């Protein structure tokens, strides 16, 4: 089917990883609810199994599935495969607009493929900058390249919008929307509340750690592979010596993560190394936790919605609003700093409450609707009743 087969502008939404899927399923639904647009979804499956989990909970069936996941593929290999495979799909589907998200390799290569065909690109979660092209790596450059090509920039915060203006992006092209992860979080929380069976897989570990302060841990960032990951493991091992603490860690399957963590933390009574969680279970884990330790971007945004302090195990963050607001604190991969900051929050109620009660700067759960309105306006589409 080509664009000529429909009078409505075709909007092709593309993503490839689990975090992208979480943040884009509300956008897909908002675009379809708006009406007047032929909304299609393409996935590269840069992640596969963990992507499929989000597609299911988000109620998304892709129209195009490139299924590009391969074990241990290099960035070069994956980049070339995305560009050529998605280019073929673009030639067949000829959308009026592409929508991409964030900072993944899928995002950058899909954007380049669209640019080569003069297809306009809307960038969801635009304008995040750390100022260091090697941290987060390669995400900082992925995002900057995408921003250089896009003509619609959906900035999650005013700070992100200001970064775009500093790069001479026209003000008319920038829309401050909030972050769609809050939309996804609220929608999923409501689903779990209505149907607790969706997240019942954590019942056993919650019972096992009843009465303990729960630290929820995620660690998978590429720039932390090697010494950084070993330092994180050592810090968690030290924290796990406390009798009042339990650690729940959905371990990323990457071979640069799992063996390191299993060697340092396996067999400890108060550490649960569990398989990666689908999104409903992860939302429940954040609700259960007292403290979140992460090198993820999304958790920095999600945690404050539950009033959970976030310690960010990175040297820089492209999400400084959380640091400024006091909901998050950078601790890098310094073993001593991770341990001391976590212990301070566990032992000092005033310090804990100061972070837990800080204002969440990332949105109100209505970002996807704002994005849908802006896309429709760009294509002169009126809301359908």
PDB file of N, CA and C in Angstrom, residues 135 217-236 261 293-296 311-316 329-341:
ATOM      1  N   UNK A 135      29.201  10.548  26.907  1.00  0.00           N
ATOM      2  CA  UNK A 135      28.437  10.186  28.099  1.00  0.00           C
ATOM      3  C   UNK A 135      27.095  10.901  28.076  1.00  0.00           C
ATOM      4  N   UNK A 217      17.346  -1.932  41.768  1.00  0.00           N
ATOM      5  CA  UNK A 217      18.570  -1.636  41.028  1.00  0.00           C
ATOM      6  C   UNK A 217      18.386  -1.950  39.550  1.00  0.00           C
ATOM      7  N   UNK A 218      18.833  -1.038  38.686  1.00  0.00           N
ATOM      8  CA  UNK A 218      18.986  -1.355  37.262  1.00  0.00           C
ATOM      9  C   UNK A 218      20.358  -0.861  36.831  1.00  0.00           C
ATOM     10  N   UNK A 219      21.037  -1.657  36.019  1.00  0.00           N
ATOM     11  CA  UNK A 219      22.369  -1.287  35.527  1.00  0.00           C
ATOM     12  C   UNK A 219      22.595  -1.975  34.191  1.00  0.00           C
ATOM     13  N   UNK A 220      22.792  -1.177  33.163  1.00  0.00           N
ATOM     14  CA  UNK A 220      23.005  -1.760  31.838  1.00  0.00           C
ATOM     15  C   UNK A 220      23.727  -0.822  30.888  1.00  0.00           C
ATOM     16  N   UNK A 221      24.068   0.390  31.325  1.00  0.00           N
ATOM     17  CA  UNK A 221      24.559   1.432  30.425  1.00  0.00           C
ATOM     18  C   UNK A 221      25.891   1.044  29.805  1.00  0.00           C
ATOM     19  N   UNK A 222      26.004   1.245  28.504  1.00  0.00           N
ATOM     20  CA  UNK A 222      27.182   0.809  27.757  1.00  0.00           C
ATOM     21  C   UNK A 222      28.472   1.431  28.284  1.00  0.00           C
ATOM     22  N   UNK A 223      28.414   2.731  28.634  1.00  0.00           N
ATOM     23  CA  UNK A 223      29.660   3.367  29.078  1.00  0.00           C
ATOM     24  C   UNK A 223      30.099   2.871  30.448  1.00  0.00           C
ATOM     25  N   UNK A 224      29.252   2.102  31.145  1.00  0.00           N
ATOM     26  CA  UNK A 224      29.627   1.540  32.443  1.00  0.00           C
ATOM     27  C   UNK A 224      30.195   0.129  32.332  1.00  0.00           C
ATOM     28  N   UNK A 225      30.206  -0.449  31.137  1.00  0.00           N
ATOM     29  CA  UNK A 225      30.766  -1.786  30.976  1.00  0.00           C
ATOM     30  C   UNK A 225      32.220  -1.790  31.440  1.00  0.00           C
ATOM     31  N   UNK A 226      32.620  -2.901  32.067  1.00  0.00           N
ATOM     32  CA  UNK A 226      33.994  -3.013  32.531  1.00  0.00           C
ATOM     33  C   UNK A 226      34.124  -2.549  33.971  1.00  0.00           C
ATOM     34  N   UNK A 227      35.034  -1.605  34.206  1.00  0.00           N
ATOM     35  CA  UNK A 227      35.329  -1.162  35.569  1.00  0.00           C
ATOM     36  C   UNK A 227      34.104  -0.565  36.248  1.00  0.00           C
ATOM     37  N   UNK A 228      33.327   0.224  35.499  1.00  0.00           N
ATOM     38  CA  UNK A 228      32.145   0.847  36.097  1.00  0.00           C
ATOM     39  C   UNK A 228      31.169  -0.185  36.611  1.00  0.00           C
ATOM     40  N   UNK A 229      30.911  -1.229  35.823  1.00  0.00           N
ATOM     41  CA  UNK A 229      29.969  -2.262  36.251  1.00  0.00           C
ATOM     42  C   UNK A 229      30.514  -3.019  37.455  1.00  0.00           C
ATOM     43  N   UNK A 230      31.818  -3.262  37.474  1.00  0.00           N
ATOM     44  CA  UNK A 230      32.425  -3.939  38.622  1.00  0.00           C
ATOM     45  C   UNK A 230      32.308  -3.097  39.882  1.00  0.00           C
ATOM     46  N   UNK A 231      32.467  -1.780  39.745  1.00  0.00           N
ATOM     47  CA  UNK A 231      32.334  -0.896  40.900  1.00  0.00           C
ATOM     48  C   UNK A 231      30.904  -0.879  41.428  1.00  0.00           C
ATOM     49  N   UNK A 232      29.947  -0.867  40.497  1.00  0.00           N
ATOM     50  CA  UNK A 232      28.544  -0.911  40.918  1.00  0.00           C
ATOM     51  C   UNK A 232      28.265  -2.196  41.680  1.00  0.00           C
ATOM     52  N   UNK A 233      28.749  -3.322  41.163  1.00  0.00           N
ATOM     53  CA  UNK A 233      28.545  -4.609  41.822  1.00  0.00           C
ATOM     54  C   UNK A 233      29.157  -4.611  43.221  1.00  0.00           C
ATOM     55  N   UNK A 234      30.351  -4.033  43.343  1.00  0.00           N
ATOM     56  CA  UNK A 234      31.015  -3.992  44.650  1.00  0.00           C
ATOM     57  C   UNK A 234      30.242  -3.123  45.634  1.00  0.00           C
ATOM     58  N   UNK A 235      29.702  -2.014  45.146  1.00  0.00           N
ATOM     59  CA  UNK A 235      28.921  -1.130  46.022  1.00  0.00           C
ATOM     60  C   UNK A 235      27.662  -1.824  46.506  1.00  0.00           C
ATOM     61  N   UNK A 236      26.976  -2.514  45.614  1.00  0.00           N
ATOM     62  CA  UNK A 236      25.751  -3.213  46.011  1.00  0.00           C
ATOM     63  C   UNK A 236      26.078  -4.346  46.977  1.00  0.00           C
ATOM     64  N   UNK A 261      27.542  -9.291  37.717  1.00  0.00           N
ATOM     65  CA  UNK A 261      26.618  -9.195  38.835  1.00  0.00           C
ATOM     66  C   UNK A 261      26.410 -10.542  39.522  1.00  0.00           C
ATOM     67  N   UNK A 293      18.326   2.794  42.539  1.00  0.00           N
ATOM     68  CA  UNK A 293      19.690   2.983  42.043  1.00  0.00           C
ATOM     69  C   UNK A 293      19.706   2.572  40.580  1.00  0.00           C
ATOM     70  N   UNK A 294      20.178   3.452  39.707  1.00  0.00           N
ATOM     71  CA  UNK A 294      20.029   3.172  38.287  1.00  0.00           C
ATOM     72  C   UNK A 294      21.079   3.895  37.455  1.00  0.00           C
ATOM     73  N   UNK A 295      21.383   3.347  36.282  1.00  0.00           N
ATOM     74  CA  UNK A 295      22.105   4.109  35.266  1.00  0.00           C
ATOM     75  C   UNK A 295      21.198   4.362  34.064  1.00  0.00           C
ATOM     76  N   UNK A 296      19.905   4.109  34.241  1.00  0.00           N
ATOM     77  CA  UNK A 296      18.915   4.309  33.189  1.00  0.00           C
ATOM     78  C   UNK A 296      18.515   5.774  33.087  1.00  0.00           C
ATOM     79  N   UNK A 311      19.216   7.545  42.866  1.00  0.00           N
ATOM     80  CA  UNK A 311      20.659   7.735  42.769  1.00  0.00           C
ATOM     81  C   UNK A 311      21.092   7.273  41.390  1.00  0.00           C
ATOM     82  N   UNK A 312      21.696   8.184  40.640  1.00  0.00           N
ATOM     83  CA  UNK A 312      22.021   7.947  39.228  1.00  0.00           C
ATOM     84  C   UNK A 312      23.487   7.547  39.120  1.00  0.00           C
ATOM     85  N   UNK A 313      23.717   6.317  38.722  1.00  0.00           N
ATOM     86  CA  UNK A 313      25.077   5.773  38.664  1.00  0.00           C
ATOM     87  C   UNK A 313      25.714   6.087  37.314  1.00  0.00           C
ATOM     88  N   UNK A 314      25.827   7.376  37.068  1.00  0.00           N
ATOM     89  CA  UNK A 314      26.469   7.913  35.873  1.00  0.00           C
ATOM     90  C   UNK A 314      27.198   9.183  36.261  1.00  0.00           C
ATOM     91  N   UNK A 315      28.196   9.562  35.457  1.00  0.00           N
ATOM     92  CA  UNK A 315      28.951  10.779  35.742  1.00  0.00           C
ATOM     93  C   UNK A 315      28.241  12.025  35.226  1.00  0.00           C
ATOM     94  N   UNK A 316      27.400  11.857  34.217  1.00  0.00           N
ATOM     95  CA  UNK A 316      26.639  12.970  33.665  1.00  0.00           C
ATOM     96  C   UNK A 316      25.214  12.497  33.424  1.00  0.00           C
ATOM     97  N   UNK A 329      20.113  12.301  42.296  1.00  0.00           N
ATOM     98  CA  UNK A 329      21.474  12.735  42.617  1.00  0.00           C
ATOM     99  C   UNK A 329      22.466  11.876  41.849  1.00  0.00           C
ATOM    100  N   UNK A 330      23.462  12.531  41.248  1.00  0.00           N
ATOM    101  CA  UNK A 330      24.505  11.806  40.529  1.00  0.00           C
ATOM    102  C   UNK A 330      25.517  11.226  41.515  1.00  0.00           C
ATOM    103  N   UNK A 331      25.805   9.928  41.357  1.00  0.00           N
ATOM    104  CA  UNK A 331      26.832   9.290  42.196  1.00  0.00           C
ATOM    105  C   UNK A 331      27.892   8.593  41.358  1.00  0.00           C
ATOM    106  N   UNK A 332      27.727   8.597  40.025  1.00  0.00           N
ATOM    107  CA  UNK A 332      28.715   7.957  39.170  1.00  0.00           C
ATOM    108  C   UNK A 332      28.824   6.469  39.444  1.00  0.00           C
ATOM    109  N   UNK A 333      29.996   5.933  39.155  1.00  0.00           N
ATOM    110  CA  UNK A 333      30.262   4.525  39.463  1.00  0.00           C
ATOM    111  C   UNK A 333      31.340   4.409  40.547  1.00  0.00           C
ATOM    112  N   UNK A 334      31.405   5.423  41.395  1.00  0.00           N
ATOM    113  CA  UNK A 334      32.333   5.437  42.519  1.00  0.00           C
ATOM    114  C   UNK A 334      31.748   4.575  43.640  1.00  0.00           C
ATOM    115  N   UNK A 335      32.411   3.496  43.962  1.00  0.00           N
ATOM    116  CA  UNK A 335      31.881   2.549  44.962  1.00  0.00           C
ATOM    117  C   UNK A 335      31.561   3.248  46.277  1.00  0.00           C
ATOM    118  N   UNK A 336      32.505   4.038  46.783  1.00  0.00           N
ATOM    119  CA  UNK A 336      32.318   4.663  48.085  1.00  0.00           C
ATOM    120  C   UNK A 336      31.175   5.667  48.067  1.00  0.00           C
ATOM    121  N   UNK A 337      31.046   6.410  46.961  1.00  0.00           N
ATOM    122  CA  UNK A 337      29.985   7.417  46.879  1.00  0.00           C
ATOM    123  C   UNK A 337      28.616   6.757  46.777  1.00  0.00           C
ATOM    124  N   UNK A 338      28.516   5.686  46.007  1.00  0.00           N
ATOM    125  CA  UNK A 338      27.239   4.960  45.912  1.00  0.00           C
ATOM    126  C   UNK A 338      26.821   4.473  47.297  1.00  0.00           C
ATOM    127  N   UNK A 339      27.758   3.869  48.004  1.00  0.00           N
ATOM    128  CA  UNK A 339      27.444   3.318  49.328  1.00  0.00           C
ATOM    129  C   UNK A 339      27.075   4.427  50.304  1.00  0.00           C
ATOM    130  N   UNK A 340      27.850   5.495  50.336  1.00  0.00           N
ATOM    131  CA  UNK A 340      27.617   6.545  51.328  1.00  0.00           C
ATOM    132  C   UNK A 340      26.307   7.287  51.066  1.00  0.00           C
ATOM    133  N   UNK A 341      26.002   7.561  49.794  1.00  0.00           N
ATOM    134  CA  UNK A 341      24.758   8.277  49.492  1.00  0.00           C
ATOM    135  C   UNK A 341      23.536   7.394  49.744  1.00  0.00           C
TER     136      UNK A 341
END
